[in-house]
XYZ file of C-alpha atoms in Angstrom:
441
model
C 64.038 60.834 30.305
C 60.855 61.433 30.106
C 59.193 62.817 26.174
C 57.753 66.268 25.813
C 54.579 64.757 24.969
C 52.421 67.805 23.002
C 56.801 68.335 20.951
C 55.665 64.257 20.331
C 51.531 65.424 19.534
C 52.065 65.722 15.954
C 53.402 62.357 14.697
C 51.240 60.653 17.663
C 48.184 61.504 16.192
C 48.542 59.737 13.300
C 49.957 56.737 14.373
C 46.753 56.569 15.947
C 44.420 56.980 13.343
C 46.868 53.967 10.992
C 46.688 51.680 13.906
C 42.737 52.265 14.081
C 40.764 48.684 13.795
C 38.531 50.837 11.765
C 37.927 52.912 8.669
C 38.856 56.009 9.545
C 38.787 59.348 6.074
C 37.720 62.852 6.624
C 36.193 65.835 3.673
C 36.753 68.987 4.425
C 33.824 71.766 3.258
C 34.647 71.393 -0.508
C 34.783 67.302 -0.430
C 38.071 66.475 -0.596
C 39.755 64.245 0.854
C 42.029 65.339 3.966
C 42.039 61.945 6.153
C 42.580 58.982 5.150
C 44.298 55.968 7.233
C 45.574 52.689 6.273
C 42.312 50.443 7.102
C 40.754 51.889 4.461
C 43.535 52.153 1.942
C 44.172 48.425 2.330
C 40.486 47.919 2.427
C 40.006 49.809 -0.898
C 43.604 48.742 -2.298
C 44.312 52.983 -2.495
C 47.249 54.716 -1.066
C 46.654 58.119 0.852
C 49.202 59.361 -1.383
C 46.473 58.418 -4.306
C 43.568 59.628 -2.494
C 44.534 62.956 -0.546
C 42.841 65.768 -1.515
C 40.277 64.229 -4.348
C 36.943 63.750 -3.729
C 35.089 60.506 -3.771
C 33.328 60.186 -6.942
C 37.124 60.117 -8.107
C 38.635 58.097 -5.749
C 36.346 55.853 -6.395
C 34.772 55.807 -10.841
C 32.514 52.813 -9.867
C 30.975 55.987 -8.086
C 29.242 56.047 -4.619
C 24.727 55.339 -3.512
C 23.128 57.617 -2.837
C 22.389 57.620 0.443
C 25.944 57.980 1.314
C 26.238 61.529 -0.471
C 23.004 62.444 0.999
C 24.803 61.570 4.099
C 28.088 63.946 3.580
C 25.802 66.653 2.307
C 23.565 66.679 5.460
C 26.883 66.759 7.766
C 28.458 69.359 6.114
C 25.920 71.408 5.549
C 22.927 71.015 8.615
C 25.922 69.589 11.204
C 23.104 66.388 10.535
C 24.627 62.354 12.159
C 24.258 59.162 9.490
C 24.264 55.702 10.917
C 24.351 53.528 7.320
C 23.932 49.490 7.034
C 23.901 46.968 5.182
C 20.615 44.995 5.346
C 19.356 45.312 1.785
C 21.298 47.767 -0.186
C 24.450 47.234 -1.958
C 27.724 47.472 0.789
C 28.205 51.877 0.953
C 32.015 51.873 0.177
C 33.444 49.247 -2.266
C 35.695 47.952 0.157
C 37.181 44.635 0.044
C 38.710 41.934 3.360
C 41.166 40.769 0.848
C 42.151 40.229 -2.890
C 40.212 37.520 -4.089
C 37.347 38.802 -2.345
C 37.990 42.015 -5.135
C 37.912 40.209 -7.332
C 34.714 38.273 -7.378
C 33.420 41.681 -6.050
C 32.453 41.075 -3.071
C 32.949 43.400 -0.636
C 32.410 43.670 3.250
C 29.777 44.212 5.473
C 29.994 47.724 6.845
C 28.467 50.134 9.354
C 29.426 53.539 8.135
C 29.455 56.404 10.776
C 28.788 59.689 8.800
C 29.387 63.137 11.025
C 30.538 66.268 11.681
C 33.321 67.995 13.280
C 34.524 71.653 14.020
C 37.460 72.950 13.421
C 38.798 75.817 14.618
C 40.798 77.148 11.180
C 39.111 74.456 8.675
C 35.618 75.338 9.305
C 33.058 72.371 9.279
C 34.123 68.406 8.274
C 32.970 65.815 8.021
C 34.834 62.232 9.319
C 33.071 59.130 8.371
C 33.944 56.279 10.229
C 33.917 52.391 8.749
C 33.874 49.316 10.681
C 33.938 45.554 9.303
C 31.381 43.666 9.906
C 31.056 40.666 8.002
C 32.216 38.359 10.530
C 29.221 39.629 12.681
C 27.087 39.189 9.539
C 28.237 35.898 9.046
C 27.240 34.838 12.838
C 23.789 37.098 12.630
C 23.326 35.190 9.506
C 24.549 31.320 10.188
C 22.783 31.902 13.424
C 19.169 32.907 11.642
C 19.838 29.585 9.288
C 21.038 27.694 12.937
C 17.342 28.189 14.274
C 15.607 27.878 11.362
C 16.900 24.533 10.736
C 16.116 23.929 14.234
C 12.428 25.459 13.518
C 11.706 23.649 10.346
C 13.086 19.932 12.705
C 11.220 21.150 15.039
C 8.149 21.057 12.263
C 8.707 17.842 10.919
C 8.895 15.791 14.633
C 5.642 17.369 15.022
C 4.246 16.784 11.933
C 5.743 13.024 11.741
C 4.260 12.614 15.618
C 0.692 13.776 14.165
C 1.643 11.164 11.210
C 2.634 8.575 13.522
C -0.457 9.434 15.785
C -3.186 9.245 12.956
C -1.349 6.442 11.782
C -1.859 4.233 15.344
C -5.154 5.487 15.697
C -6.557 4.615 12.424
C -5.330 1.386 12.439
C -7.102 -2.117 12.913
C -5.129 -4.097 14.495
C -4.362 -2.884 17.952
C -0.910 -1.886 19.611
C 0.576 -2.085 22.510
C 3.751 -1.120 23.679
C 4.826 -2.672 27.109
C 7.379 -1.973 29.442
C 9.461 -4.176 31.858
C 7.347 -4.968 33.736
C 4.919 -6.988 31.967
C 2.755 -3.218 31.770
C 0.607 -2.269 28.656
C 1.978 1.969 28.750
C 0.312 3.005 25.294
C -2.722 0.660 23.478
C -4.423 2.368 20.418
C -7.698 2.803 19.383
C -7.766 -0.661 18.249
C -6.418 -2.068 21.048
C -9.013 -0.063 23.624
C -12.381 -1.288 21.758
C -10.791 -4.963 21.009
C -10.146 -5.692 25.449
C -11.954 -3.129 26.418
C -8.728 -1.879 28.747
C -7.041 1.324 29.366
C -3.261 1.785 29.964
C -1.799 0.774 33.086
C -2.999 -2.608 33.136
C -1.190 -5.908 32.580
C -0.214 -7.611 29.888
C -1.315 -10.993 31.958
C -4.479 -9.855 31.893
C -5.262 -8.913 28.201
C -3.478 -12.053 26.772
C -3.187 -14.751 29.205
C 0.220 -17.072 28.653
C 1.904 -13.277 27.046
C 4.220 -13.467 30.026
C 5.687 -17.652 29.524
C 6.187 -16.839 26.238
C 7.197 -12.980 24.466
C 10.699 -14.550 23.716
C 10.011 -16.794 21.779
C 7.393 -14.549 19.321
C 9.829 -11.733 18.372
C 9.645 -11.710 14.602
C 6.874 -14.555 14.121
C 3.552 -14.483 14.188
C 1.680 -16.674 16.627
C -2.505 -17.198 17.540
C -3.524 -16.912 21.614
C -5.909 -16.487 23.350
C -7.082 -12.695 24.101
C -9.641 -11.930 26.994
C -11.474 -8.534 27.798
C -12.014 -7.236 30.802
C -15.878 -9.409 31.696
C -13.882 -12.479 31.454
C -15.152 -13.681 27.353
C -11.942 -15.286 25.308
C -11.608 -14.190 21.655
C -8.857 -16.128 19.365
C -6.277 -13.481 18.969
C -2.685 -13.425 15.922
C -0.240 -11.797 17.584
C 3.778 -10.932 17.276
C 5.709 -8.739 19.799
C 8.658 -7.021 18.630
C 11.801 -4.726 20.406
C 11.630 -0.710 20.570
C 14.215 0.708 22.245
C 13.660 4.082 23.959
C 17.411 6.078 25.518
C 18.033 2.871 28.176
C 14.993 1.867 28.164
C 12.719 -1.382 26.275
C 9.649 -2.059 25.714
C 7.959 -4.492 23.745
C 5.352 -4.204 21.038
C 2.696 -6.400 20.512
C 0.313 -6.214 17.504
C -2.311 -7.686 17.972
C -5.703 -9.103 15.326
C -9.066 -10.447 16.531
C -9.386 -13.421 13.860
C -12.501 -14.372 15.370
C -13.866 -13.877 11.622
C -11.522 -15.929 10.494
C -11.809 -18.966 12.675
C -15.430 -19.237 11.947
C -14.846 -18.680 7.994
C -12.074 -21.296 8.330
C -14.448 -23.293 10.346
C -17.229 -23.386 7.936
C -14.880 -23.818 5.563
C -13.651 -27.589 7.016
C -17.685 -27.841 7.311
C -19.068 -27.690 3.994
C -15.527 -29.741 2.228
C -16.417 -32.253 4.848
C -20.192 -32.398 3.295
C -18.705 -32.282 -0.143
C -16.997 -34.872 0.593
C -19.622 -37.399 2.077
C -21.788 -36.449 -0.900
C -19.302 -37.460 -2.840
C -18.613 -40.775 -1.218
C -22.660 -40.867 -1.094
C -22.512 -40.735 -5.324
C -19.187 -42.800 -5.500
C -21.292 -45.391 -3.203
C -24.586 -45.050 -5.071
C -22.448 -44.889 -8.706
C -20.979 -48.478 -7.972
C -24.028 -50.109 -6.348
C -25.844 -48.682 -9.449
C -23.171 -50.107 -11.750
C -23.214 -53.240 -9.661
C -27.044 -54.252 -10.295
C -26.893 -53.425 -14.229
C -24.001 -54.901 -14.836
C -25.443 -58.597 -13.193
C -27.990 -58.807 -16.206
C -26.817 -57.155 -18.466
C -24.198 -59.711 -18.444
C -27.079 -62.445 -17.998
C -28.557 -60.595 -21.574
C -24.649 -60.628 -23.104
C -24.778 -65.072 -22.587
C -28.322 -65.174 -24.016
C -27.559 -63.153 -26.929
C -23.430 -65.195 -27.171
C -26.114 -68.729 -26.641
C -28.374 -67.557 -29.365
C -25.307 -67.004 -31.657
C -24.517 -70.409 -31.841
C -28.095 -71.416 -32.860
C -29.598 -72.112 -36.148
C -30.598 -68.885 -37.261
C -31.503 -66.674 -40.893
C -29.133 -64.174 -41.600
C -31.739 -61.867 -40.812
C -31.773 -63.107 -37.948
C -27.795 -63.672 -37.170
C -27.996 -59.832 -37.940
C -29.965 -58.392 -35.519
C -28.679 -60.816 -32.466
C -25.215 -59.464 -34.255
C -26.057 -56.126 -33.152
C -27.929 -56.932 -29.539
C -24.390 -57.719 -29.076
C -21.902 -54.478 -29.946
C -25.243 -52.898 -28.334
C -25.178 -54.686 -25.315
C -21.302 -54.697 -24.847
C -20.937 -51.100 -25.180
C -23.219 -50.447 -22.561
C -21.539 -52.548 -20.673
C -18.124 -50.290 -21.548
C -19.864 -47.961 -20.387
C -20.926 -49.490 -17.247
C -17.857 -50.195 -16.350
C -16.015 -46.615 -17.326
C -19.114 -45.821 -14.766
C -17.538 -48.318 -11.993
C -14.187 -46.896 -12.484
C -15.243 -43.519 -12.292
C -16.524 -43.758 -8.317
C -13.160 -45.349 -8.152
C -11.415 -43.016 -8.467
C -13.934 -40.288 -6.328
C -12.527 -43.049 -3.509
C -9.373 -43.664 -4.523
C -10.011 -47.456 -5.035
C -8.467 -47.989 -8.474
C -5.613 -50.244 -8.557
C -3.655 -50.258 -11.523
C -2.837 -53.646 -12.465
C 0.699 -55.362 -14.050
C 0.423 -58.195 -16.186
C 2.112 -58.823 -19.491
C -0.105 -58.809 -22.672
C 0.728 -58.135 -26.422
C 0.401 -54.775 -26.652
C -0.062 -55.487 -30.750
C -3.664 -57.280 -29.667
C -4.478 -54.783 -27.575
C -3.861 -52.381 -30.142
C -5.442 -53.705 -33.250
C -8.026 -54.661 -31.121
C -8.803 -51.287 -30.683
C -8.937 -50.400 -34.052
C -10.634 -52.797 -35.389
C -13.221 -51.894 -32.667
C -14.126 -48.438 -33.999
C -13.244 -49.640 -37.949
C -16.741 -49.950 -38.706
C -17.604 -46.810 -37.931
C -14.737 -45.013 -39.484
C -16.017 -47.544 -43.243
C -19.185 -45.838 -42.973
C -17.917 -42.305 -42.610
C -15.383 -42.085 -45.199
C -13.045 -41.677 -43.822
C -9.253 -43.938 -43.024
C -7.995 -45.463 -39.713
C -4.223 -46.600 -39.262
C -2.367 -48.153 -36.361
C 2.026 -47.456 -37.094
C 3.456 -49.780 -34.447
C 7.847 -48.668 -34.440
C 9.540 -52.080 -35.029
C 11.777 -50.671 -31.254
C 8.145 -50.783 -29.708
C 8.554 -54.641 -27.641
C 5.564 -56.656 -28.575
C 4.607 -58.328 -24.869
C 4.824 -55.775 -21.894
C 3.198 -55.236 -18.198
C 1.195 -53.359 -17.357
C -2.937 -52.599 -17.230
C -4.486 -53.350 -20.898
C -7.642 -52.936 -19.870
C -6.505 -49.072 -19.138
C -4.718 -48.693 -22.113
C -7.790 -50.041 -24.016
C -10.565 -47.994 -22.540
C -7.839 -45.603 -23.230
C -6.865 -45.825 -26.883
C -11.127 -45.965 -27.577
C -11.583 -42.737 -25.774
C -9.252 -41.211 -27.557
C -9.593 -43.450 -30.858
C -13.488 -42.805 -30.563
C -13.368 -38.827 -30.379
C -10.935 -38.622 -33.107
C -13.363 -40.499 -35.460
C -16.754 -38.460 -34.086
C -14.675 -35.183 -35.581
C -12.806 -35.622 -38.566
C -15.698 -36.107 -41.353
C -13.279 -36.630 -43.702
C -9.418 -37.288 -44.113
C -8.177 -39.865 -41.529
C -7.578 -40.841 -38.114
C -3.814 -42.425 -37.571
C -3.016 -44.847 -33.571
C 1.499 -43.760 -33.317
C 2.938 -45.995 -31.220
C 6.442 -45.339 -30.205
C 9.845 -46.184 -27.704
C 9.617 -42.932 -26.249
C 12.533 -43.976 -23.775
C 14.482 -47.369 -22.624
C 16.464 -48.930 -19.287
C 17.422 -52.471 -18.650
C 14.594 -53.040 -16.904
C 11.486 -51.242 -18.104
C 10.524 -49.059 -21.351
C 8.458 -46.145 -21.798
C 5.511 -45.769 -24.638
C 4.444 -42.693 -26.336
C 1.182 -43.058 -27.472
C -0.218 -40.738 -30.485
C -4.016 -40.357 -32.361
C -3.693 -37.887 -34.700
C -6.770 -36.474 -36.842
C -7.029 -34.216 -40.096
């Protein structure tokens, strides 16, 4: 049996009001709350029993915005409707989606409609309808953020493209992109100027031999020959790498014109050959001159040696001795010049013969003893007992080196002593290493 709708009406309307998914509250002409549905009770955490018969400012001690109060007064006094949303303002009512958000003070975002309603017996009332638009606002905010992110990415891509294009256009080296068929897809201004070419040309026409070796060029540089459209050729240095664009594989060739570098290298080689030729001429000249001068010098020294064995006065003997000493010094100088020319020509060979080390060192000391005596300095020779007396080597070169070292030490020492020390640095069953030291004060 179907119930009479008019009988159910008094209980049906409150149930419908409480089942609504929006907040509904009604104020009488004195702004007292006469309707407070369950949605508002849950959002405000205030039951209808606590709210009915009270004014809004009493229910919400923290107060309500002036714009809400003004809209309620306009609805009650003038019958005007108002739509309030949360834009730059705080949410109209202190309503919350969850207890956690209420604890944190995060109000739900609201869309509020305030309008007047006329009751036959109660006069004008104010209906306030509150809709939770938090999810919609969040979606809108998310969409705006995504749109801004996409815009930022697009701008970043544009700026990156501009930077890459500027780099390619300002690069001094030629940059070519080559497809799988060996055609030039793009070329930067440097490459276009270098080859006098444009996109779409076969790479084989610009770099003959590229197709046969391009697979071995990856990750390395190689010198090749480039060819311009007018047929002229020039040396280049090229490196090739692979670039993947989706399913396409392109080759990127970095090309550098090395014409000037090759010219500089050729000039350097030519200058080096000229310098070596001049050095050889100088060495030959020194060797020839040394031989030419040494021959008469040996004759002079021979005659002085014979003259020394003839009857001479003491003064004459002194003169002969001085002339022979000067000749020996000059002959030593000539030998040094000849040795220098041999060293420059790579013809100097060190002897390996047995000789008396102690006697060789003492001869050098005796040679410079008179000069040290006249300067008033002491010249000493200290040979360690561990040093073997008989050794194998080049006594002539050793004598030259020791003479130069001792001569310089005596020359630049005004007082004190000059000492030459010979010690054993290392010994093995078949060889010994000797250490020669010259010290002065």
